[in-house]
Short mmCIF file of C-alpha atoms and ligand atoms in Angstrom, two decimals:
data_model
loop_
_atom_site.label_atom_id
_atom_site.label_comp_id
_atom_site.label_asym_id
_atom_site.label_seq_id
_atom_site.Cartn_x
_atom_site.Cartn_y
_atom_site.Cartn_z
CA UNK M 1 -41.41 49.45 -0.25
CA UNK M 2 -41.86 46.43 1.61
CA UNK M 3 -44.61 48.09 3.90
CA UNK M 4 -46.32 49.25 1.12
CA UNK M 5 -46.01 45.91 -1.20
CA UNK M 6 -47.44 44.11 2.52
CA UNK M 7 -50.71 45.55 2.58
CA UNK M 8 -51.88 45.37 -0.88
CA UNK M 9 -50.82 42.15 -1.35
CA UNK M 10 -53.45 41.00 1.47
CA UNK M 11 -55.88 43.79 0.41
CA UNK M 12 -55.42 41.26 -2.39
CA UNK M 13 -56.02 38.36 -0.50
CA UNK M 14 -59.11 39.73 1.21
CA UNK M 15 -60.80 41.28 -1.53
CA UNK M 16 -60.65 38.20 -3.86
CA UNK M 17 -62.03 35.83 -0.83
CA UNK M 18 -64.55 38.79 0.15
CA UNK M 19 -65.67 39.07 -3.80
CA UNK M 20 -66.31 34.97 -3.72
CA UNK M 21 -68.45 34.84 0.00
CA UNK M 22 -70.08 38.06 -1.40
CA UNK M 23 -71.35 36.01 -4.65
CA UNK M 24 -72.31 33.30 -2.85
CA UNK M 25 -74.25 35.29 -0.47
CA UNK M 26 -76.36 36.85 -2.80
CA UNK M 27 -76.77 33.37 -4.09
CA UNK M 28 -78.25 32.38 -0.86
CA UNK M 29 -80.49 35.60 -0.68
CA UNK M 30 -81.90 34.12 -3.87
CA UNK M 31 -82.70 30.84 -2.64
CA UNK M 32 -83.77 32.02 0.57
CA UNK M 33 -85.03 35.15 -0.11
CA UNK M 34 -85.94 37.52 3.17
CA UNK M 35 -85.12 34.26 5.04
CA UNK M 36 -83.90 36.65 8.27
CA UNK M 37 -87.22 38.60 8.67
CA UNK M 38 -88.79 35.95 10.90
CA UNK M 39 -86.91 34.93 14.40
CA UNK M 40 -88.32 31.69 15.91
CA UNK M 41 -90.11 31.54 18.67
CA UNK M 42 -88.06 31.18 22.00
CA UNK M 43 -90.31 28.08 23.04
CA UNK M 44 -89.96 26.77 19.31
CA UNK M 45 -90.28 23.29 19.37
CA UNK M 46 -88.53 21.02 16.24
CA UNK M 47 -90.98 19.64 13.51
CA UNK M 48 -91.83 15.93 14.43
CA UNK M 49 -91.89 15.19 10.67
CA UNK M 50 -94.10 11.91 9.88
CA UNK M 51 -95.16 11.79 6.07
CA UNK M 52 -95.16 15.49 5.48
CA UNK M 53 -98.69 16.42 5.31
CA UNK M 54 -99.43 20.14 4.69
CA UNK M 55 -102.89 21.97 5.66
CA UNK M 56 -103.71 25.96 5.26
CA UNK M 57 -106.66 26.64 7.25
CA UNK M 58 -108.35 30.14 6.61
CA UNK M 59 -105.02 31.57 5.67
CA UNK M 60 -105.06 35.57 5.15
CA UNK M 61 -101.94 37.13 4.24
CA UNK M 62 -100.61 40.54 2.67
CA UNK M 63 -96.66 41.47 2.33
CA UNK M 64 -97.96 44.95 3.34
CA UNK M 65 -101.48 45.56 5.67
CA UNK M 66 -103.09 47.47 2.83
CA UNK M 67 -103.14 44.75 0.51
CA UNK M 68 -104.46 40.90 0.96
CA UNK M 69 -102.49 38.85 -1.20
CA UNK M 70 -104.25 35.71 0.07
CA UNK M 71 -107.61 35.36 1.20
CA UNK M 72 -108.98 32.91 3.76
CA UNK M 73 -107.42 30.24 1.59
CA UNK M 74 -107.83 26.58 2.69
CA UNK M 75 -106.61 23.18 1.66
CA UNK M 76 -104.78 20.38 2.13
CA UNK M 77 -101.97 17.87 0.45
CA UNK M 78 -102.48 14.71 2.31
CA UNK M 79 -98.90 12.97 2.98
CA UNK M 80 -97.70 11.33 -0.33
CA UNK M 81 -100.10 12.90 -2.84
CA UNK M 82 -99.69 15.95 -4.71
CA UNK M 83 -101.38 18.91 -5.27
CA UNK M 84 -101.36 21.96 -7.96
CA UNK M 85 -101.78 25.68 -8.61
CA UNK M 86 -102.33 27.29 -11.71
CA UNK M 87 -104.06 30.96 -12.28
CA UNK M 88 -103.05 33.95 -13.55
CA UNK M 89 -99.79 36.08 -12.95
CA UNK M 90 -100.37 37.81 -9.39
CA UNK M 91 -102.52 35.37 -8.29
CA UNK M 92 -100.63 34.57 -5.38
CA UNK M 93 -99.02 30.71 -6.23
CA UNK M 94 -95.89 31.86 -5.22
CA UNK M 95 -96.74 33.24 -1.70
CA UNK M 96 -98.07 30.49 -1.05
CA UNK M 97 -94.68 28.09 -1.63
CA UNK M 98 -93.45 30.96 0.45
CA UNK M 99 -95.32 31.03 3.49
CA UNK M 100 -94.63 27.20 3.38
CA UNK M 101 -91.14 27.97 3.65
CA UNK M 102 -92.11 31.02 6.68
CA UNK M 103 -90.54 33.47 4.58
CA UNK M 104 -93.21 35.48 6.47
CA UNK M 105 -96.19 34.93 9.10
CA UNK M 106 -99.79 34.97 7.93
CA UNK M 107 -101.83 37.44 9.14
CA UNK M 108 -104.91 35.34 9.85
CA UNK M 109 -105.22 31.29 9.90
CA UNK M 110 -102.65 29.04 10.05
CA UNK M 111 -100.42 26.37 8.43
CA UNK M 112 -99.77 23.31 9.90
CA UNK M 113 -97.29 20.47 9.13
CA UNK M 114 -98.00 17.30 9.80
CA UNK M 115 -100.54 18.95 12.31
CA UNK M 116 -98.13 21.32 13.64
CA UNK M 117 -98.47 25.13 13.18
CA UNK M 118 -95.49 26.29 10.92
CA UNK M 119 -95.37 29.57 14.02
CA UNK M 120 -94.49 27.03 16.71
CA UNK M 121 -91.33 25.47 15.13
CA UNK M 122 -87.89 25.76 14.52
CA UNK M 123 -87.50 27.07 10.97
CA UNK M 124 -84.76 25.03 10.74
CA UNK M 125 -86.25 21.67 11.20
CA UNK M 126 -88.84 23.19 9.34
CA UNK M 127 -87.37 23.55 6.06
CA UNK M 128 -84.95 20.26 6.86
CA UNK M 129 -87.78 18.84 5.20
CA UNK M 130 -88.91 20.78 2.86
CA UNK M 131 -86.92 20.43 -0.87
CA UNK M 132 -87.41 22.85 -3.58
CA UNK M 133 -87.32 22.77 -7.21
CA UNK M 134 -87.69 26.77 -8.27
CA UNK M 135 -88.11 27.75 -11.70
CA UNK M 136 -84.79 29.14 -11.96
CA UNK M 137 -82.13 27.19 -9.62
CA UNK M 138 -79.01 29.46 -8.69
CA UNK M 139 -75.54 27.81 -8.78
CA UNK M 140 -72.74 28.55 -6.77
CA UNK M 141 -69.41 29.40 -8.21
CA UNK M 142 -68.43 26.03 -7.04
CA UNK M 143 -68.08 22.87 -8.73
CA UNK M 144 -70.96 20.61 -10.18
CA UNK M 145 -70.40 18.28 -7.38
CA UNK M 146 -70.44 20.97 -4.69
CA UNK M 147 -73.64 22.38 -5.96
CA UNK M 148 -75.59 18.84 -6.10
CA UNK M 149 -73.99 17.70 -2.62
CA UNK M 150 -75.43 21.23 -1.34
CA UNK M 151 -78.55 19.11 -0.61
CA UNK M 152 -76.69 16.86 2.03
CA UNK M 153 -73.57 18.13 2.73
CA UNK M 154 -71.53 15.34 3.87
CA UNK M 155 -72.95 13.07 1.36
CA UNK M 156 -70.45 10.32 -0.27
CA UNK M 157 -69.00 10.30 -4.07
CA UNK M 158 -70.96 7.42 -4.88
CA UNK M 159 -75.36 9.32 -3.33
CA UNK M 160 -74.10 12.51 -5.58
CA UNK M 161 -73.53 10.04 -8.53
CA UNK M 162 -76.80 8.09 -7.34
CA UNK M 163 -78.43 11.59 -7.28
CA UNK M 164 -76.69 12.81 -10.40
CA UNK M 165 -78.32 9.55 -12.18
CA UNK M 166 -81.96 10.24 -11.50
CA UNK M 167 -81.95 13.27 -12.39
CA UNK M 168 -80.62 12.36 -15.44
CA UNK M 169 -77.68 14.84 -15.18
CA UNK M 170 -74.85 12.34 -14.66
CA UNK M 171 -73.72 11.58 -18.18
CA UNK M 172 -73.96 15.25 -19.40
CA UNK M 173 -71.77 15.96 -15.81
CA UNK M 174 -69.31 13.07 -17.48
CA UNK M 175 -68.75 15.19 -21.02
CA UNK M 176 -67.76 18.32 -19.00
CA UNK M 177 -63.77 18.89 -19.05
CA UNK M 178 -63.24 18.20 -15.90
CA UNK M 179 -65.79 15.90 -15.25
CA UNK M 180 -67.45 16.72 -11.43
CA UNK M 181 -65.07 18.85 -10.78
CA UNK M 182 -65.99 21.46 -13.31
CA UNK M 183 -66.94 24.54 -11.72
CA UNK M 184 -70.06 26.01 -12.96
CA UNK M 185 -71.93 29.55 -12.52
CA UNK M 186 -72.00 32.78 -13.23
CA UNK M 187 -67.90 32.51 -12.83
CA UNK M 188 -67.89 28.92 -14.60
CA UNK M 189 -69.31 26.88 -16.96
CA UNK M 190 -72.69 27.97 -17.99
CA UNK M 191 -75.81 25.70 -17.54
CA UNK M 192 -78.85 25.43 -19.85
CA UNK M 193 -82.38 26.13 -18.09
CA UNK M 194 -82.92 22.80 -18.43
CA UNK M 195 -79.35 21.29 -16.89
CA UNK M 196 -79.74 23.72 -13.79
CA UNK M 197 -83.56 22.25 -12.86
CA UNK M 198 -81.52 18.99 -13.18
CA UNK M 199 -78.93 20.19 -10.62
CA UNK M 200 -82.17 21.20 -8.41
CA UNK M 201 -83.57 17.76 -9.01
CA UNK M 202 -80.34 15.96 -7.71
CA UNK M 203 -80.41 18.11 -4.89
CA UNK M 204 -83.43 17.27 -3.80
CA UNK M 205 -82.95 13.62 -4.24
CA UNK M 206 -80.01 13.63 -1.92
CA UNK M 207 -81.63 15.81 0.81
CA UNK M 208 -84.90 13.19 0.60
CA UNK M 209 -87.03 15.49 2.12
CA UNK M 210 -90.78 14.72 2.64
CA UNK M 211 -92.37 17.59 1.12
CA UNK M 212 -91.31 18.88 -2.18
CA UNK M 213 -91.99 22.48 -3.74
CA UNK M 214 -91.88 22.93 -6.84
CA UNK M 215 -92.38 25.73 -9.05
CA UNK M 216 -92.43 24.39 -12.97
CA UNK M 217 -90.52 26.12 -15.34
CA UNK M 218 -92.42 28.61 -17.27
CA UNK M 219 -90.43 27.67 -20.63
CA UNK M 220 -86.92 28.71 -21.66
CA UNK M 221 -87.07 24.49 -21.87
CA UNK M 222 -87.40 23.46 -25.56
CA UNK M 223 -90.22 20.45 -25.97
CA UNK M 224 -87.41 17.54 -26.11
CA UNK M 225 -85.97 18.79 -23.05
CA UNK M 226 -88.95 19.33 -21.52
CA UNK M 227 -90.34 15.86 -22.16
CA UNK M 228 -87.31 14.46 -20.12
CA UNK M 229 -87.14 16.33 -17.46
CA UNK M 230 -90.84 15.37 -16.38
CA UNK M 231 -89.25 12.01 -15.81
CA UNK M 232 -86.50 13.40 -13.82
CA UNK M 233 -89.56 15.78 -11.83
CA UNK M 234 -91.40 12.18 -10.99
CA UNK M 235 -88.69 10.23 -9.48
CA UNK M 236 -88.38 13.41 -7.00
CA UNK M 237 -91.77 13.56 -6.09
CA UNK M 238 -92.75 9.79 -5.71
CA UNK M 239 -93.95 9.17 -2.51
CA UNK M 240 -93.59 12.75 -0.99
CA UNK M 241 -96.46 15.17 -0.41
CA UNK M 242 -95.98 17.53 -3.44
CA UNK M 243 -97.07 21.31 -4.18
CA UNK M 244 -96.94 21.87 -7.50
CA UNK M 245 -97.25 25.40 -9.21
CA UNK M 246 -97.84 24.76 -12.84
CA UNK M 247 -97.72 26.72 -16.53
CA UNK M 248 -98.80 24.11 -18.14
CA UNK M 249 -101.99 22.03 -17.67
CA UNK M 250 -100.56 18.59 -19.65
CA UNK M 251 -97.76 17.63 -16.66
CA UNK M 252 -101.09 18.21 -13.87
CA UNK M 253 -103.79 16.03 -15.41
CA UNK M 254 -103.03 13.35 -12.69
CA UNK M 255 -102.88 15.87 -9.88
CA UNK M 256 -104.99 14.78 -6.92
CA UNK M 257 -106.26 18.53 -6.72
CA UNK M 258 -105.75 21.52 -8.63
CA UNK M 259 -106.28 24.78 -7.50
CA UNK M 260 -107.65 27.36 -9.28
CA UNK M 261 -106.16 30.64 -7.60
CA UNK M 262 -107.63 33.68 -8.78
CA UNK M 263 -107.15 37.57 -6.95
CA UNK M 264 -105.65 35.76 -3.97
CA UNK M 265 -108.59 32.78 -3.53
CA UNK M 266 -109.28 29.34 -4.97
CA UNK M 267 -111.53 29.84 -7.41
CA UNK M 268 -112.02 26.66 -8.24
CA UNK M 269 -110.76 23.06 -7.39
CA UNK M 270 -110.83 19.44 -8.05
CA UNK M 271 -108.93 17.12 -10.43
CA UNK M 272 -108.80 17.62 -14.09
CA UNK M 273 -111.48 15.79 -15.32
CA UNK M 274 -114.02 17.34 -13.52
CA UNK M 275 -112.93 20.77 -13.34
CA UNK M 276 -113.18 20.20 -17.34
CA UNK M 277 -116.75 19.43 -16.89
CA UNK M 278 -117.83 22.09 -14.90
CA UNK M 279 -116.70 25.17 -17.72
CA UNK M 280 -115.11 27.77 -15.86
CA UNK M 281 -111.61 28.84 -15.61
CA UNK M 282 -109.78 26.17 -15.65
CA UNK M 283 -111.62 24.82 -18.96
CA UNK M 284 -111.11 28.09 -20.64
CA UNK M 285 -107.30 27.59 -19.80
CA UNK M 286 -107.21 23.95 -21.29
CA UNK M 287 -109.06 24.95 -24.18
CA UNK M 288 -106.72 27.52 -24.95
CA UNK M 289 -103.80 25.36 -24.34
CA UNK M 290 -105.44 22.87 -27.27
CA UNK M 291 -105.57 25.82 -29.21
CA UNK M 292 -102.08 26.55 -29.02
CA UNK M 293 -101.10 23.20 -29.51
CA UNK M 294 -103.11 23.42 -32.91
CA UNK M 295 -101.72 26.46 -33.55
CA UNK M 296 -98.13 24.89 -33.82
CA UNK M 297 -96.50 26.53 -30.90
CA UNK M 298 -97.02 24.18 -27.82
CA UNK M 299 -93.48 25.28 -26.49
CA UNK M 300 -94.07 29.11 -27.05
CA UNK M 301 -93.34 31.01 -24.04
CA UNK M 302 -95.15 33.50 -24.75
CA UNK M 303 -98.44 31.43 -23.20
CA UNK M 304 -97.33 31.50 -19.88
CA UNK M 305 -100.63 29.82 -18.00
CA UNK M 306 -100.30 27.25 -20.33
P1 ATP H 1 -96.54 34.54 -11.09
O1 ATP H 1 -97.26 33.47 -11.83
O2 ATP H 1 -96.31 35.75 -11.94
O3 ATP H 1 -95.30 34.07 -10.40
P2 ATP H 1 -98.05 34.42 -8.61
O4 ATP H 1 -99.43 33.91 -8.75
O5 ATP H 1 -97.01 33.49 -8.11
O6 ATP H 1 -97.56 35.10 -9.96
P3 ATP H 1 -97.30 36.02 -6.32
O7 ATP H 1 -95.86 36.11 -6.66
O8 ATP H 1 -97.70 35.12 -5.22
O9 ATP H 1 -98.16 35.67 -7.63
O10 ATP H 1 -97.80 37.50 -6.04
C1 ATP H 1 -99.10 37.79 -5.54
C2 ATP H 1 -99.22 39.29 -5.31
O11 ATP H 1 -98.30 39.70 -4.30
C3 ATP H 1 -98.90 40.13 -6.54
O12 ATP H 1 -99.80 41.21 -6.56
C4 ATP H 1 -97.50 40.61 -6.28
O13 ATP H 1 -97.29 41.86 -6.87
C5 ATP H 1 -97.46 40.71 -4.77
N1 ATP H 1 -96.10 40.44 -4.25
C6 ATP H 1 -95.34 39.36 -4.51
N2 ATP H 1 -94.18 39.40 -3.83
C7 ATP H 1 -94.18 40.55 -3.12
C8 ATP H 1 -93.26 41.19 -2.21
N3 ATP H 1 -92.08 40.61 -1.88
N4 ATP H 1 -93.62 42.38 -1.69
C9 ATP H 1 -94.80 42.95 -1.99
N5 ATP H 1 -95.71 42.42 -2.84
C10 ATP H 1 -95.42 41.23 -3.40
#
């Protein structure tokens, strides 16, 4: 009996702790999706990060060689200021926040860093400085503390407060039972839309990196909500170089440049006021956010460019 009761008991064991690293690992395939495909160079050198400035020059791309997702695409986002996408679905925002990230190599062109080519560095140091906000930030089965000092692991009680603070999370943390030690997730307590960008915020504060990603929440946030988490969004991207994909045209009017991606290539670009003068796409999408507005349903998902 005994050598029968033996094994199952750590079958058990194993299967339990397997279960949990299995959870969390397709956690960390979300946040860092494909992140194995691309092996660093052997004479990969480590970013020498000043303030973070980020330039695509002529940058083709395609996930497969049939199909250009990005076409000789070019810009900048000087250190410290912050730029924004918008277009429609397909467009290719996203591959570009990925390419940032070298989830894969472009094809043609380049991306530099800070005037380094993204090809010649350690990912690592790479995306030590680089902090993400994604639409829809996974949690670990952990507790809330664990998942905000994710950003810095190491970091003291008192910077995951700090963090917890300006992002405007730390009271709401305070009213859960058991305070920071509540664990959260799929396993846990649930988190609103709106608390889990939080969590993402306070991560990002702690890590202090000096670019920030980050892809705006399409809706699931009601107005209210909304309203206070742009405050939250600011503190993080004060005084880093921000990319910014947007849904809706209000939180971008004081971008220093918006891009206007279209089938894979900025159609158009500039800041808000002019691209309003000039009556093309972007126009047509701010007019049809005012319409919307009128309309009564300013927090309607269903307008996602918006
Ligand atoms: P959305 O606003 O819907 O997020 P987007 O502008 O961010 O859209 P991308 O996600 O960059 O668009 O996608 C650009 C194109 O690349 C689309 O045609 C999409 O189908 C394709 N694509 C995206 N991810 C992959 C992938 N992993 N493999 C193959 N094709 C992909």
């Amino acid at each position: 009996l005994m050598d029968l009761y033996m094994p199952l008991n750590w079958f058990g064991t194993y299967y339990r702790a397997i279960q949990k690293n299995f959870v969390d690992m397709e956690n960390m395939f979300d946040l860092l999706k494909e992140e194995e495909e691309i092996v660093d160079d052997p004479q990969a050198k480590p970013l020498l990060a000043a303030g973070g400035e980020i330039e695509f020059s002529k940058v083709t791309f395609g996930y497969s060689p049939e199909k250009l997702v990005l076409k000789d695409v070019s810009f900048s986002v000087p250190s410290g200021k912050t730029v924004a996408i918008v277009g429609p679905s397909g467009a290719g925002k996203s591959t570009i926040v990925r390419l940032i990230f070298r989830f894969y190599d472009v094809n043609g062109g380049a991306i530099l860093v800070d005037g380094q080519d993204i090809k010649s560095l350690k990912q690592e140091s790479l995306r030590k400085n680089i902090g993400v906000v994604p639409q829809d930030t996974v949690l670990f089965n952990n507790t809330i503390f664990y998942n905000i000092e994710y950003g810095k692991i190491g970091s003291s009680s008192e910077e995951v407060f700090d963090a917890a603070r300006n992002a405007d999370i730390h009271d709401r943390i305070l009213s859960f039972p058991d305070r920071y030690d509540t664990k959260v997730g799929e396993r846990g307590l649930r988190l609103s839309g709106g608390e889990k960008q939080r969590v993402a915020i306070a991560r990002t504060l702690l890590k202090a990196p000096a670019i920030v990603l980050l892809d705006e929440a399409t809706s699931a946030l009601d107005t209210n909500t909304e309203r206070n988490i742009q405050a939250a969004l600011a503190s993080v991207c004060s005084n880093r170089t921000t990319l910014i994909i947007a849904h809706r045209l209000s939180t971008i009017i004081h971008a220093d440049e918006i891009l206007v991606m279209k089938d894979g290539s900025i159609a158009e670009r500039g800041r808000h006021e002019a691209l309003l003068t000039t009556g093309g796409i972007y126009a047509g999408m701010w007019q049809q956010q005012l319409e919307n507005l009128d309309a009564g349903n300013g927090s309607d998902d269903s307008q996602k460019t918006v």
